[in-house]
Short mmCIF file of C-alpha atoms in Angstrom, two decimals:
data_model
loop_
_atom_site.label_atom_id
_atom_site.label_comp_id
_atom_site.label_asym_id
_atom_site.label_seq_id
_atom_site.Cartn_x
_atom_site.Cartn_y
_atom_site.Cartn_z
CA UNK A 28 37.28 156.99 160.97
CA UNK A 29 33.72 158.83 161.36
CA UNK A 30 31.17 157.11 158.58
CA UNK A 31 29.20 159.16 156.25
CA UNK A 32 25.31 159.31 157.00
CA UNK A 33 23.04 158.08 153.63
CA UNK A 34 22.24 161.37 152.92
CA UNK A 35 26.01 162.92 152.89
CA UNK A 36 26.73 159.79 150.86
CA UNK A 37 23.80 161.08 148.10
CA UNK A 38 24.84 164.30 148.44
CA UNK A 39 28.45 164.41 147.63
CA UNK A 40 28.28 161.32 145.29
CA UNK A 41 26.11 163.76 143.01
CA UNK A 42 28.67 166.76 143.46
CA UNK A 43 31.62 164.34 142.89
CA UNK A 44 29.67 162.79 139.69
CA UNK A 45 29.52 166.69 138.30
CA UNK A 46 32.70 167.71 139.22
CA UNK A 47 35.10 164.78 138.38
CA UNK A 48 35.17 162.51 135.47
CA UNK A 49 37.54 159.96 137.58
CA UNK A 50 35.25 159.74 140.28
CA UNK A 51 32.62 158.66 137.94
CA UNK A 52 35.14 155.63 136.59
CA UNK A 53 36.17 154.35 140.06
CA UNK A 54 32.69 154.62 142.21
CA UNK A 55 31.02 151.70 140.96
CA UNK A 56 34.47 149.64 141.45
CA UNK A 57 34.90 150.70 144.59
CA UNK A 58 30.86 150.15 145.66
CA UNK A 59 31.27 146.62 144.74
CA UNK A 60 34.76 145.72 145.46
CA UNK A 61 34.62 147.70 148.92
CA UNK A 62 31.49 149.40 149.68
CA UNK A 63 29.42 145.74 149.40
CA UNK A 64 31.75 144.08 152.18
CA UNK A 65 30.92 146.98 154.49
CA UNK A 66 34.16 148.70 153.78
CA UNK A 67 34.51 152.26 152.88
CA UNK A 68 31.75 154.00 150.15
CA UNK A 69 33.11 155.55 146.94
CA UNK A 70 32.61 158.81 148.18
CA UNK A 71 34.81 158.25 151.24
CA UNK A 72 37.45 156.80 149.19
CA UNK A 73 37.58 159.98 146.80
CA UNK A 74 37.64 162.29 149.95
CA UNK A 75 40.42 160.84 151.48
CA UNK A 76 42.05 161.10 147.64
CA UNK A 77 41.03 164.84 147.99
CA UNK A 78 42.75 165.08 151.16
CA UNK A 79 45.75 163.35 150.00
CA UNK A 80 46.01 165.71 146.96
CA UNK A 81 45.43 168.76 149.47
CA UNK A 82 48.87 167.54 152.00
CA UNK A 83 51.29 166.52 149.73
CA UNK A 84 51.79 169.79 148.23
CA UNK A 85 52.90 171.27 151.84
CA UNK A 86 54.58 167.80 153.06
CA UNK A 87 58.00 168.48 154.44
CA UNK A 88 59.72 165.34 152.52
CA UNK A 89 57.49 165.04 149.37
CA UNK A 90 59.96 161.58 148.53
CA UNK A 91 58.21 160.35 152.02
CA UNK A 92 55.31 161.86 151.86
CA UNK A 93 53.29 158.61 150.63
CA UNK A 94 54.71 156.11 152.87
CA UNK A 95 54.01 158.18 155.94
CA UNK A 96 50.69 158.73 154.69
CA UNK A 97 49.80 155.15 154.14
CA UNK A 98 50.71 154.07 157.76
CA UNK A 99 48.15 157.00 158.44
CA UNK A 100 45.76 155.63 156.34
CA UNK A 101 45.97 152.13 157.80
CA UNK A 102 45.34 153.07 161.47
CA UNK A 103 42.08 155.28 160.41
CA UNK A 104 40.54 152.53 158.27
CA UNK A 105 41.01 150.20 161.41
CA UNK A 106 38.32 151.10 162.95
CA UNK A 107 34.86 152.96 162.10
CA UNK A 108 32.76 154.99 164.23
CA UNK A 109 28.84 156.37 163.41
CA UNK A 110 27.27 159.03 165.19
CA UNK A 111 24.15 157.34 167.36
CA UNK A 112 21.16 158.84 168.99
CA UNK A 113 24.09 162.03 169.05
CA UNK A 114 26.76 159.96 170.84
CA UNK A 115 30.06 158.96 168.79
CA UNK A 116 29.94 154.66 168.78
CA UNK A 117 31.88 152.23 166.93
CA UNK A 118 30.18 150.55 164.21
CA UNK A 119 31.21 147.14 165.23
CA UNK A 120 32.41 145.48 168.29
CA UNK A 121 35.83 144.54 166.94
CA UNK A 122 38.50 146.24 165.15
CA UNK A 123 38.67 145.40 161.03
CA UNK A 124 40.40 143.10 159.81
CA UNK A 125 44.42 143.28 158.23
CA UNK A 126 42.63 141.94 154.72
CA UNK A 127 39.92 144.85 155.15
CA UNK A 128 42.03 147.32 156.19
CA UNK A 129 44.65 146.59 152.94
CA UNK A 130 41.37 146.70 150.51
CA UNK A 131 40.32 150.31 151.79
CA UNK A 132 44.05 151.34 151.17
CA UNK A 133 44.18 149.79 147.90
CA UNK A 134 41.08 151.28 146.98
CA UNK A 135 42.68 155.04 147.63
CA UNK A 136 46.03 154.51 146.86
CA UNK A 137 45.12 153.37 143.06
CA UNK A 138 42.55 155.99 143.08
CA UNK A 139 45.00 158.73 144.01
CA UNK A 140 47.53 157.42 141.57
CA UNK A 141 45.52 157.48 138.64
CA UNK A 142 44.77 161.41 139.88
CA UNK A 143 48.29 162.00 139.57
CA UNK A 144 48.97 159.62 136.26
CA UNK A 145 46.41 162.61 134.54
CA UNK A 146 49.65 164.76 133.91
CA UNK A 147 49.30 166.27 130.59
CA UNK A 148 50.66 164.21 127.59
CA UNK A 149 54.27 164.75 126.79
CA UNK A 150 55.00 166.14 129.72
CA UNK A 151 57.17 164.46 132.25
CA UNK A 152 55.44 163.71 134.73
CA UNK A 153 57.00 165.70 138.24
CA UNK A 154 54.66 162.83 140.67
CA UNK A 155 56.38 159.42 138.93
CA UNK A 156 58.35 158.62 142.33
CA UNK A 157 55.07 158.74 144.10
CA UNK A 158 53.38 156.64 141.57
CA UNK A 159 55.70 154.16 141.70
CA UNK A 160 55.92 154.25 145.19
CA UNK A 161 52.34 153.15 145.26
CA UNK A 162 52.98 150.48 142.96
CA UNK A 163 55.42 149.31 144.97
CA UNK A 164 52.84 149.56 148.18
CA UNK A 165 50.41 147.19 145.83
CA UNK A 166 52.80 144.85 145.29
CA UNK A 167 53.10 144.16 148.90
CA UNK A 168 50.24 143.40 149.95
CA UNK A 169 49.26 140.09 150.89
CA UNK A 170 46.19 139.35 148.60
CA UNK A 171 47.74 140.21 144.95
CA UNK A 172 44.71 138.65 143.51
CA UNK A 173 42.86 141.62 145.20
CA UNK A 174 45.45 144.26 143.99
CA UNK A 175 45.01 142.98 140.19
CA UNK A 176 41.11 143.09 140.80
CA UNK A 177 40.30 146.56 141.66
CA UNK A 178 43.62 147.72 139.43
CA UNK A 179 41.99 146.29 136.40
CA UNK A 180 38.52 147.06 137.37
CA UNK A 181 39.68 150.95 138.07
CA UNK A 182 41.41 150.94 134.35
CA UNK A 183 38.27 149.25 132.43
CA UNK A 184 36.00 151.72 133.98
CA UNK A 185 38.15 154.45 132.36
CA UNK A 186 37.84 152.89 129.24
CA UNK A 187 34.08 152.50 129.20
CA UNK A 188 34.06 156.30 130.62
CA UNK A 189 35.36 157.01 127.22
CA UNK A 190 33.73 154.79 124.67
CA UNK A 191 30.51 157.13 126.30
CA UNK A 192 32.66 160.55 125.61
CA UNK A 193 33.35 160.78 129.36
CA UNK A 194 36.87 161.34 129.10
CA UNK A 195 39.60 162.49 132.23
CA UNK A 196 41.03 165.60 131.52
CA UNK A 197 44.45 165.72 131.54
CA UNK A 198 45.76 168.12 134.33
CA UNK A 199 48.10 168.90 137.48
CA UNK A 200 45.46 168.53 139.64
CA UNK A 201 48.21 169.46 142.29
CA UNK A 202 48.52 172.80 141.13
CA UNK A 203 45.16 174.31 142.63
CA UNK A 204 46.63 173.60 146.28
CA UNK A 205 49.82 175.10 145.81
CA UNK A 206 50.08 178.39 147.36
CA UNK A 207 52.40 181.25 145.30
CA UNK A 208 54.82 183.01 148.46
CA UNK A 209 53.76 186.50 148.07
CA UNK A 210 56.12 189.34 148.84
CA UNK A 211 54.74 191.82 151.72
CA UNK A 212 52.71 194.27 149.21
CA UNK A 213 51.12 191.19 147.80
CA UNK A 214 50.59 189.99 151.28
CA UNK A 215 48.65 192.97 152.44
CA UNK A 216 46.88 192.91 149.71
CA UNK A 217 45.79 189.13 149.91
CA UNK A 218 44.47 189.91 153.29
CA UNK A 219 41.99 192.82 152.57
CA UNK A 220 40.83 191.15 149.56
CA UNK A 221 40.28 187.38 151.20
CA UNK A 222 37.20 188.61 153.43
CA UNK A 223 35.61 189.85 149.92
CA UNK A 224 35.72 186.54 148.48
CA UNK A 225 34.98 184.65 151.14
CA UNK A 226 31.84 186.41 151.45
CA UNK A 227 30.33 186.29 148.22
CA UNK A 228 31.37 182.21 148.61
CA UNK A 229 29.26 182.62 151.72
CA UNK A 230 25.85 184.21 150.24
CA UNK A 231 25.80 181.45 147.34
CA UNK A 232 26.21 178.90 150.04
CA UNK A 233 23.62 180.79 152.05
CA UNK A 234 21.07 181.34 148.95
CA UNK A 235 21.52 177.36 148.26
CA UNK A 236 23.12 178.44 144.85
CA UNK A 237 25.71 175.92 145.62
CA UNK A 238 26.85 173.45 148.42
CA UNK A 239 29.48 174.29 150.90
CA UNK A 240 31.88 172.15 148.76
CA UNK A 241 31.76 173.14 145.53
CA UNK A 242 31.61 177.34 147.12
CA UNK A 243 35.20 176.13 148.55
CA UNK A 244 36.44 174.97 145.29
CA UNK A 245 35.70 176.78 143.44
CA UNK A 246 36.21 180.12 145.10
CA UNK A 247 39.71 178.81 145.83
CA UNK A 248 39.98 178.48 142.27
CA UNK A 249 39.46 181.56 141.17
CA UNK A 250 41.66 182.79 144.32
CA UNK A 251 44.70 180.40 143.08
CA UNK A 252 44.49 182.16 139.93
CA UNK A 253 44.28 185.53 141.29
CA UNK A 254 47.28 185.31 143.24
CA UNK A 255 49.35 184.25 140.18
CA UNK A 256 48.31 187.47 138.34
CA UNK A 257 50.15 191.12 140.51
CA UNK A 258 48.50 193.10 138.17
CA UNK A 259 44.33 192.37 138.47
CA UNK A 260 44.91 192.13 142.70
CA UNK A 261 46.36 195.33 142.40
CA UNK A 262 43.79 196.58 140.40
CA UNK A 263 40.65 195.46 142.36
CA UNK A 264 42.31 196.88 145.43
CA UNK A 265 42.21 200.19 143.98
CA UNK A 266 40.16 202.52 146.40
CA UNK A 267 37.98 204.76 145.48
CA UNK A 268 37.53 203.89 141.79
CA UNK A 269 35.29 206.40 139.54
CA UNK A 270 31.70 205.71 138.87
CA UNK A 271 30.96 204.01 136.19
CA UNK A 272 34.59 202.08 136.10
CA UNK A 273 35.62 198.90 137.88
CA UNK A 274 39.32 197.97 138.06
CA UNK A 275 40.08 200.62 135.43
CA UNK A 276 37.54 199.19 132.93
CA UNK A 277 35.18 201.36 131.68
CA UNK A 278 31.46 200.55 132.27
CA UNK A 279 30.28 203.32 129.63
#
């Protein structure tokens, strides 16, 4: 796994801090559980639970998907590499350790089950199986004492979060990834409009308006919901509209 410089770290850990409340409740858990022993920073732990969040939605075997991923996991947090003096070096001599390797697992696992336990109220909850799959994951491990650490660490955090107001909205935060199958009008459409967007995402990115990140985001975003609604892509790819009108709104 490539480290984060300092300044990426300070960087994302403020876009992460605006964008979501959970990050805000784990960091500081994971900066002294993890981050202090030279283990992975808070914002590498919620990137690799951004990732996570990004494959499972096109994982062949959903029922698999978070076993597979965590032998994945375990290989890349075996060793670290930093860039130095431009050339690609391991940050120590010897691979990490099985206990070190389990903690940075532990650490995005939780993290990336408590994403998924934010299923709105009352609902049942579709990502259960993977949930308990993961508790199942902790409960293997060989330092439980560990486990129960960061596990009850992660859930006082969210309760202090929300003594101070700060509370986790509750969400599918799956759903922004998953991509509606769009029938060959739609299709056609989708591809003359995607340059457009991508674009504008690129002169706010350009203009320092907003970081490459948060551009992506929330660009896809507002694409997602596009592409659940026929009726405004077909409007907006109307040629030749009158002056004075956009999308068959009037501008007078």
């Amino acid at each position: 796994m490539i480290r984060l410089t300092e300044a990426e770290i300070d960087t994302l850990d403020a876009e992460y801090s605006r964008i979501y409340p959970l990050y805000n409740v784990i960091s500081t858990v994971v900066e002294d559980y993890e981050g202090s022993k030279g283990g992975l920073r808070a914002v590498e732990v919620w990137r690799e639970v951004l990732d996570l969040e990004m494959r499972l939605p096109t994982a062949p075997r959903p029922d698999r998907f978070i076993a597979s991923e965590r032998t994945r996991l375990m290989k890349k947090f075996r060793r670290f590499m930093v860039y130095y003096k431009g050339e690609l070096c391991r940050e120590s001599a010897e691979d990490r350790s099985d206990e070190d390797v389990e903690r940075s697992l532990i650490c995005v696992l939780l993290a990336f089950g408590m994403r998924l336990a934010s299923y709105p109220e009352g609902m049942d909850n579709p990502y259960e199986p993977i949930m308990r799959r993961i508790r199942k994951m902790a409960l293997q491990c060989k330092d439980l004492e560990m486990v129960a650490a960061i596990t009850n660490e992660y859930y006082d955090a969210e309760d202090e979060e929300e003594e101070l107001g700060n509370f986790v909205p509750e969400e599918d935060v799956l759903r922004p990834h998953v991509r509606p199958r769009l029938t060959s009008e739609m299709q056609a459409i989708h591809d003359r409009l995607k340059p457009v967007f991508t674009y504008f995402a690129d002169v706010l990115v350009y203009e320092k308006t907003v970081s490459a990140n948060v551009a992506e985001e929330v660009f896809y975003g507002i694409w997602d919901n596009l592409l659940m609604n026929e009726s405004i892509l077909k409007e907006l790819d109307k040629p030749n509209m009158p002056e004075g009108q956009v999308s068959g709104i009037s501008l007078n």
